[in-house]
PDB file of C-alpha atoms in Angstrom:
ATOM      1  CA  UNK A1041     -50.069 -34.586  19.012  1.00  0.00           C
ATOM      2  CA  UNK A1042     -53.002 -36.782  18.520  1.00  0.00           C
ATOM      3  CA  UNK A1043     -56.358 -35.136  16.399  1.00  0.00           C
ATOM      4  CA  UNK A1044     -58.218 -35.547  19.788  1.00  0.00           C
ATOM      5  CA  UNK A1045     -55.572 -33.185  21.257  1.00  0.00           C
ATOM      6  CA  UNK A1046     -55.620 -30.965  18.137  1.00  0.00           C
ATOM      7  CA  UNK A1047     -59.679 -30.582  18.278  1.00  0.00           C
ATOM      8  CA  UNK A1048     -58.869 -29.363  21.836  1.00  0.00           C
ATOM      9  CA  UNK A1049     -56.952 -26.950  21.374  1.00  0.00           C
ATOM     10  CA  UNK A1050     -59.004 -25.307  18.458  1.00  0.00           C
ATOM     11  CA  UNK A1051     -62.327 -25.546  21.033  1.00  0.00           C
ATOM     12  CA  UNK A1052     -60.259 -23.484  23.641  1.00  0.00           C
ATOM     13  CA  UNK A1053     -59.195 -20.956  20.893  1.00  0.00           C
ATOM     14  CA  UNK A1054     -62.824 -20.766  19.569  1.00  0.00           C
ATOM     15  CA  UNK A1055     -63.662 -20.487  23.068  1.00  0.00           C
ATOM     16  CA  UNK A1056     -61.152 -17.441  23.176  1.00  0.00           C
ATOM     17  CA  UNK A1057     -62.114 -16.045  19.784  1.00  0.00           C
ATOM     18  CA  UNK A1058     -65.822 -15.793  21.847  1.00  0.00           C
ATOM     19  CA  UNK A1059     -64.327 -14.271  25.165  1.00  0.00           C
ATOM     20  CA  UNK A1060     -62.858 -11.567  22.869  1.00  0.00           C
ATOM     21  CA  UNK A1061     -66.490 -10.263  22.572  1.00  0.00           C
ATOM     22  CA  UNK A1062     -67.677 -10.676  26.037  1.00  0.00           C
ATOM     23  CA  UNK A1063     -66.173  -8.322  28.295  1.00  0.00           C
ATOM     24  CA  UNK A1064     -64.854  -9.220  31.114  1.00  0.00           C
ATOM     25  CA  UNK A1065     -63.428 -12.601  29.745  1.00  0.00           C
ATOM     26  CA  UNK A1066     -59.473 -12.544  29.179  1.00  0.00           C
ATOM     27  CA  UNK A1067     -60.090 -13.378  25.017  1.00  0.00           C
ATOM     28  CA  UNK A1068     -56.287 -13.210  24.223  1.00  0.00           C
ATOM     29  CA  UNK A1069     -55.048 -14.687  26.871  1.00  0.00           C
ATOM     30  CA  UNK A1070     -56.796 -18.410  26.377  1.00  0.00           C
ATOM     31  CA  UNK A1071     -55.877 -17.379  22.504  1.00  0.00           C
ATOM     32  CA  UNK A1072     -52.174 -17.667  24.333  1.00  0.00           C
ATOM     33  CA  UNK A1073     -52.775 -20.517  26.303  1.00  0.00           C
ATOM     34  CA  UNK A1074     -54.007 -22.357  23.988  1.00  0.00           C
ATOM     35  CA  UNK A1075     -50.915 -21.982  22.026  1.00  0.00           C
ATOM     36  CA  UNK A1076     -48.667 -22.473  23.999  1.00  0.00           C
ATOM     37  CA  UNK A1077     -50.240 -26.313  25.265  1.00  0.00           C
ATOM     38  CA  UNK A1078     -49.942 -26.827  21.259  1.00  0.00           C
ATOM     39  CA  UNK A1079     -46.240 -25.948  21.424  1.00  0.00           C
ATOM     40  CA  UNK A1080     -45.306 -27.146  24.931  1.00  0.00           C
ATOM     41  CA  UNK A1081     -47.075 -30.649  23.402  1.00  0.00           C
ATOM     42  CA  UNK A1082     -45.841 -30.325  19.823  1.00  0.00           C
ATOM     43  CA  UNK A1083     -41.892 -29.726  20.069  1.00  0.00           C
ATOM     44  CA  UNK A1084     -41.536 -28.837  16.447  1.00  0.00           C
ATOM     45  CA  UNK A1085     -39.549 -25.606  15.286  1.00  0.00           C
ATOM     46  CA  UNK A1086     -42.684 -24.500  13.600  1.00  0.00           C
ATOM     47  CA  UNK A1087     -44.836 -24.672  16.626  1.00  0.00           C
ATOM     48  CA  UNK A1088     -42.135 -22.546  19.049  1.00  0.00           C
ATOM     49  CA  UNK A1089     -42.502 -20.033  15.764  1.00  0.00           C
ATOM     50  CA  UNK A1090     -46.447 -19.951  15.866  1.00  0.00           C
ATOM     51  CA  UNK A1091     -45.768 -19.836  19.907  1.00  0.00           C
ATOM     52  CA  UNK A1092     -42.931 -16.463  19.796  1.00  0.00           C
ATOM     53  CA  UNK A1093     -45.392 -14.960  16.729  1.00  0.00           C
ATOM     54  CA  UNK A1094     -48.287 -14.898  18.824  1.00  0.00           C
ATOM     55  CA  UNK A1095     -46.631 -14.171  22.099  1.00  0.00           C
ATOM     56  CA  UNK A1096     -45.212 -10.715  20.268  1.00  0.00           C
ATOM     57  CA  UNK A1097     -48.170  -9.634  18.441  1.00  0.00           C
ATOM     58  CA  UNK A1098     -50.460 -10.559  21.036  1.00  0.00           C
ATOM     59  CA  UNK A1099     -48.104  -8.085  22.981  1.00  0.00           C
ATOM     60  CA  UNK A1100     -48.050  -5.431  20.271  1.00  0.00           C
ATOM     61  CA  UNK A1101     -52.118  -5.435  20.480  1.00  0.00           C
ATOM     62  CA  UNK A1102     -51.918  -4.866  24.229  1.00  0.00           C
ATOM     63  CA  UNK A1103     -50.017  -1.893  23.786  1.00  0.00           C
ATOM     64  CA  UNK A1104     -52.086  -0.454  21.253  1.00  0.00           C
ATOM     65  CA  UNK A1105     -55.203  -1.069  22.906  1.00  0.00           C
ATOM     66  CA  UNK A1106     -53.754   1.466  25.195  1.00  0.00           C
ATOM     67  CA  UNK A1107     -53.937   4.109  22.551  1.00  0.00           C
ATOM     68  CA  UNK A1108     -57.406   3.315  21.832  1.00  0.00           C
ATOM     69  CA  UNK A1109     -60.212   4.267  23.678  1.00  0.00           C
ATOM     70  CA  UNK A1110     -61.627   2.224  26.159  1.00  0.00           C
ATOM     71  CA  UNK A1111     -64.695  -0.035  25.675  1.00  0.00           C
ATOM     72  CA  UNK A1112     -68.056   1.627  26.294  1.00  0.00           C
ATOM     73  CA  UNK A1113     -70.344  -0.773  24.634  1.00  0.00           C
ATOM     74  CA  UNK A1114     -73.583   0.977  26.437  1.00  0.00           C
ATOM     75  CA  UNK A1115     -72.480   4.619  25.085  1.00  0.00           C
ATOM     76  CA  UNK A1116     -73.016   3.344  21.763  1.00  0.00           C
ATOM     77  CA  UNK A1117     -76.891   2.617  21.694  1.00  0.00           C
ATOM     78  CA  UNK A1118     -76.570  -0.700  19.677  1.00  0.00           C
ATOM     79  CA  UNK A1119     -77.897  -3.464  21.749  1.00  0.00           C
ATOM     80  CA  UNK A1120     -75.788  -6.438  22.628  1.00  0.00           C
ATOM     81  CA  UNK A1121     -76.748  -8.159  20.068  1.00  0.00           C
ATOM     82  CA  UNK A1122     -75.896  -6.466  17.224  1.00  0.00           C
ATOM     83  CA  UNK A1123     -72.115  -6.397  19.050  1.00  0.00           C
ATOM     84  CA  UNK A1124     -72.328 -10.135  18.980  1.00  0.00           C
ATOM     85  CA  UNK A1125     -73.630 -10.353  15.354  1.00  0.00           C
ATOM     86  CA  UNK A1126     -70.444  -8.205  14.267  1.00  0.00           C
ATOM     87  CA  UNK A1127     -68.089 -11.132  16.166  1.00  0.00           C
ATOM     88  CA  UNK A1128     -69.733 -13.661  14.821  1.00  0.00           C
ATOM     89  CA  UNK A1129     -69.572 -12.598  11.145  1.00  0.00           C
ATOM     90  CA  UNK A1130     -65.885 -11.603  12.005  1.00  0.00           C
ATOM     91  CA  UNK A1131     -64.893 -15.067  12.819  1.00  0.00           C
ATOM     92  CA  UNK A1132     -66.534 -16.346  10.096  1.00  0.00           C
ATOM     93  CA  UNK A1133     -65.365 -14.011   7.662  1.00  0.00           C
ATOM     94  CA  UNK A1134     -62.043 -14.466   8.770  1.00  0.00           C
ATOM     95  CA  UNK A1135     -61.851 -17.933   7.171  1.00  0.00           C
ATOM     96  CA  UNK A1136     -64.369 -17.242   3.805  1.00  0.00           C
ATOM     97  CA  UNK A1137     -62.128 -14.340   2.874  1.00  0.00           C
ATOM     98  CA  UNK A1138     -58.927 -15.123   4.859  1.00  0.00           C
ATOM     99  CA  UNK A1139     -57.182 -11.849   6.824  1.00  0.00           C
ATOM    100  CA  UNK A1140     -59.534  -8.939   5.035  1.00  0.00           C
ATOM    101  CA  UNK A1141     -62.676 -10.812   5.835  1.00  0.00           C
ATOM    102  CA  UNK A1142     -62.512 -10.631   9.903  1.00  0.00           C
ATOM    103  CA  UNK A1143     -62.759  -6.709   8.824  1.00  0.00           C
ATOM    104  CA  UNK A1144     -65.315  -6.630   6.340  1.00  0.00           C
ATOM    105  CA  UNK A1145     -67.304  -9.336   8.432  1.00  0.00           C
ATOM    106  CA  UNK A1146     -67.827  -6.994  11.985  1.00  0.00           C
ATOM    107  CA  UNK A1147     -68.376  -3.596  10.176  1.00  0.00           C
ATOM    108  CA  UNK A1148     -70.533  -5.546   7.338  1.00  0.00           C
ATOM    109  CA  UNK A1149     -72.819  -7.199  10.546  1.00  0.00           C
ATOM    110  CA  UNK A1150     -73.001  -4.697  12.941  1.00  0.00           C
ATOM    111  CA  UNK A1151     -74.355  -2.282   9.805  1.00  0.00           C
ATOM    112  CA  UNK A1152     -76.715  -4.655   8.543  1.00  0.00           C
ATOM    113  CA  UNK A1153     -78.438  -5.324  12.416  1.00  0.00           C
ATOM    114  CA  UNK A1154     -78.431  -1.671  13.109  1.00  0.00           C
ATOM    115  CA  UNK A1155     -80.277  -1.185   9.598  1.00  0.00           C
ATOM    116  CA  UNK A1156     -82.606  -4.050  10.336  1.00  0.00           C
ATOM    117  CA  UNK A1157     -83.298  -2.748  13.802  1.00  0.00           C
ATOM    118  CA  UNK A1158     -83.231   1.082  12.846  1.00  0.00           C
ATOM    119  CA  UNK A1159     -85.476   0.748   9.693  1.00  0.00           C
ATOM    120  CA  UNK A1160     -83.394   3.090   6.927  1.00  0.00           C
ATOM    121  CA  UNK A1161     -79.899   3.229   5.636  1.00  0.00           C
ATOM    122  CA  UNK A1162     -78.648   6.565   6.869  1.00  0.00           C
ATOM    123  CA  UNK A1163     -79.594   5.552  10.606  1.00  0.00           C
ATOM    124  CA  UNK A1164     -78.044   2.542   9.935  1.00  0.00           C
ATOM    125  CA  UNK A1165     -74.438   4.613   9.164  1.00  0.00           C
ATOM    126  CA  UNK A1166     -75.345   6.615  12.216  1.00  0.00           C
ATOM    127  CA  UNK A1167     -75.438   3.848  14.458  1.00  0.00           C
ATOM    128  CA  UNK A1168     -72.258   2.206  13.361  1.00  0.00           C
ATOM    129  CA  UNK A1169     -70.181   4.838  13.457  1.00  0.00           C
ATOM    130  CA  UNK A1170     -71.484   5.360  17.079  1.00  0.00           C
ATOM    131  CA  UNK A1171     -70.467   1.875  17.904  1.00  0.00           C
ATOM    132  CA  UNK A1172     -67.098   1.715  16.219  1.00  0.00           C
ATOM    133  CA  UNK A1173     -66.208   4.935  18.039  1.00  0.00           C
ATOM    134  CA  UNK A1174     -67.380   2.871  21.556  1.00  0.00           C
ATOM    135  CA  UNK A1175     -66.410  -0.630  21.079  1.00  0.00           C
ATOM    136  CA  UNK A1176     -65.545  -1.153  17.603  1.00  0.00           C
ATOM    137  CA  UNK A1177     -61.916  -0.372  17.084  1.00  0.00           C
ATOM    138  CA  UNK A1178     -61.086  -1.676  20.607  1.00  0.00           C
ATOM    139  CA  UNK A1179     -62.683  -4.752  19.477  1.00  0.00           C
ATOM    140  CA  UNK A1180     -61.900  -5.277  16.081  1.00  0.00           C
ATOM    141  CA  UNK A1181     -58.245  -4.701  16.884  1.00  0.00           C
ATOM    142  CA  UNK A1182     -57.934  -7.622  19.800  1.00  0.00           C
ATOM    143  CA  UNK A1183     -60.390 -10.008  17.569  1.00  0.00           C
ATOM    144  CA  UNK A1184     -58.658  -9.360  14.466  1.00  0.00           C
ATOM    145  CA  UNK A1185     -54.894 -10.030  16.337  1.00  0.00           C
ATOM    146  CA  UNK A1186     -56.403 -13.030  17.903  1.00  0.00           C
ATOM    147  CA  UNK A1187     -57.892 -14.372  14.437  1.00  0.00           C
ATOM    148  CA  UNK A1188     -54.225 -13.959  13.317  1.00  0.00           C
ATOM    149  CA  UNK A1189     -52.884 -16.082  15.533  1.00  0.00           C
ATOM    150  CA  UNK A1190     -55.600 -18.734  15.110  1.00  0.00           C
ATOM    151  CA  UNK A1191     -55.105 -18.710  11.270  1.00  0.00           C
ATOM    152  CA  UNK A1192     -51.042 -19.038  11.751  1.00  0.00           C
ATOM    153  CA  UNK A1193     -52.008 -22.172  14.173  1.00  0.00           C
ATOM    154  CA  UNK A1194     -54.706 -23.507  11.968  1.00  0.00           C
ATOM    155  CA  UNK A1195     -51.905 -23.070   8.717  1.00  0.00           C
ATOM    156  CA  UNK A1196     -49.029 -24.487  11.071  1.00  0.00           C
ATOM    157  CA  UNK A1197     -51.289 -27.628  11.534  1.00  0.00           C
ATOM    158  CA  UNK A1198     -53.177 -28.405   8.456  1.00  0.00           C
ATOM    159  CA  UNK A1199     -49.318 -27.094   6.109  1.00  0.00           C
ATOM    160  CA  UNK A1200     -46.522 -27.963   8.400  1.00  0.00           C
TER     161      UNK A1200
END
C-alpha cells in the first residue's frame, strides 16, 4: 500500500474519530470502513488481524452501548462546546499517554471548560457529573473503542 494510500486511510479514521462526537454521524462505522479498505488493499495476516479485532470489539461496544443510557447531550447543561473540547483532548490524549490518556483526556477537558465557563471548582464537578451521566459514558465508551482500533492500525503500520 503506497504512503499516499496510508495517509488516506488515517484522514477517514480521523474523520471517524470526529463523527464519534457529532451525533448523528455513524463514527464507528467509517472507523470500520476504513479498516477494512486497509486490509482488503493490504493482504497481510496482520492486517486481516487488525480487520477481525476491530470488527469484534467494534461489535462488543455496540452491544454495550445498549446497556448504557442513551445520549441526551441537551439534558446535561454543558454547551456543545465543552462536549467537543472533551473529544478533542480524548484523541489527543490517546496518543500522549497511549490507552489511559483517551480517558483522562475527555473527563480532564470537559472539567476544565465547565470550570472556566462556571467560574468555581465545585460547579465545575457539578457540571461534569451532569454530563457524564447524559453523554459521557455513551461517548467515552464508542470514542475510546474506536481510538483502540486506530492505535492497533496505527501500531500494525508503523511495527508490522
Amino acid at each position: 500500500m503506497s504512503v499516499w494510500q496510508l495517509v488516506a486511510v488515517g484522514a477517514v479514521m480521523l474523520l471517524g474519530l470526529v463523527g464519534v462526537l457529532v451525533p448523528g454521524v455513524p463514527g464507528q462505522a467509517i472507523v470500520w470502513a476504513a479498516v477494512m479498505w486497509w486490509a482488503l488493499t493490504d493482504t497481510t495476516p496482520v492486517a486481516w488481524g487488525v480487520l477481525i479485532g476491530a470488527t469484534c470489539l467494534l461489535l462488543l461496544n455496540q452491544a454495550l452501548k445498549a446497556l448504557l443510557p442513551s445520549r441526551r447531550p441537551h439534558e446535561s447543561g454543558a454547551p456543545r462546546r465543552t462536549l467537543m473540547a472533551g473529544g478533542v483532548a480524548a484523541i489527543a490524549g490517546f496518543f500522549v499517554i497511549p490507552v489511559v490518556g483517551g480517558i483522562l483526556g475527555y473527563v480532564g477537558a470537559v472539567y476544565g471548560a465547565e470550570r472556566l465557563r462556571l467560574g468555581s471548582r465545585a460547579a465545575g464537578w457539578s457540571s461534569l457529573r451532569s454530563v457524564m451521566r447524559a453523554t459521557g459514558y455513551s461517548v467515552l465508551l464508542e470514542l475510546f473503542s474506536c481510538l483502540l482500533v486506530v492505535g492497533a492500525w496505527l501500531g500494525a503500520v508503523v511495527w508490522g
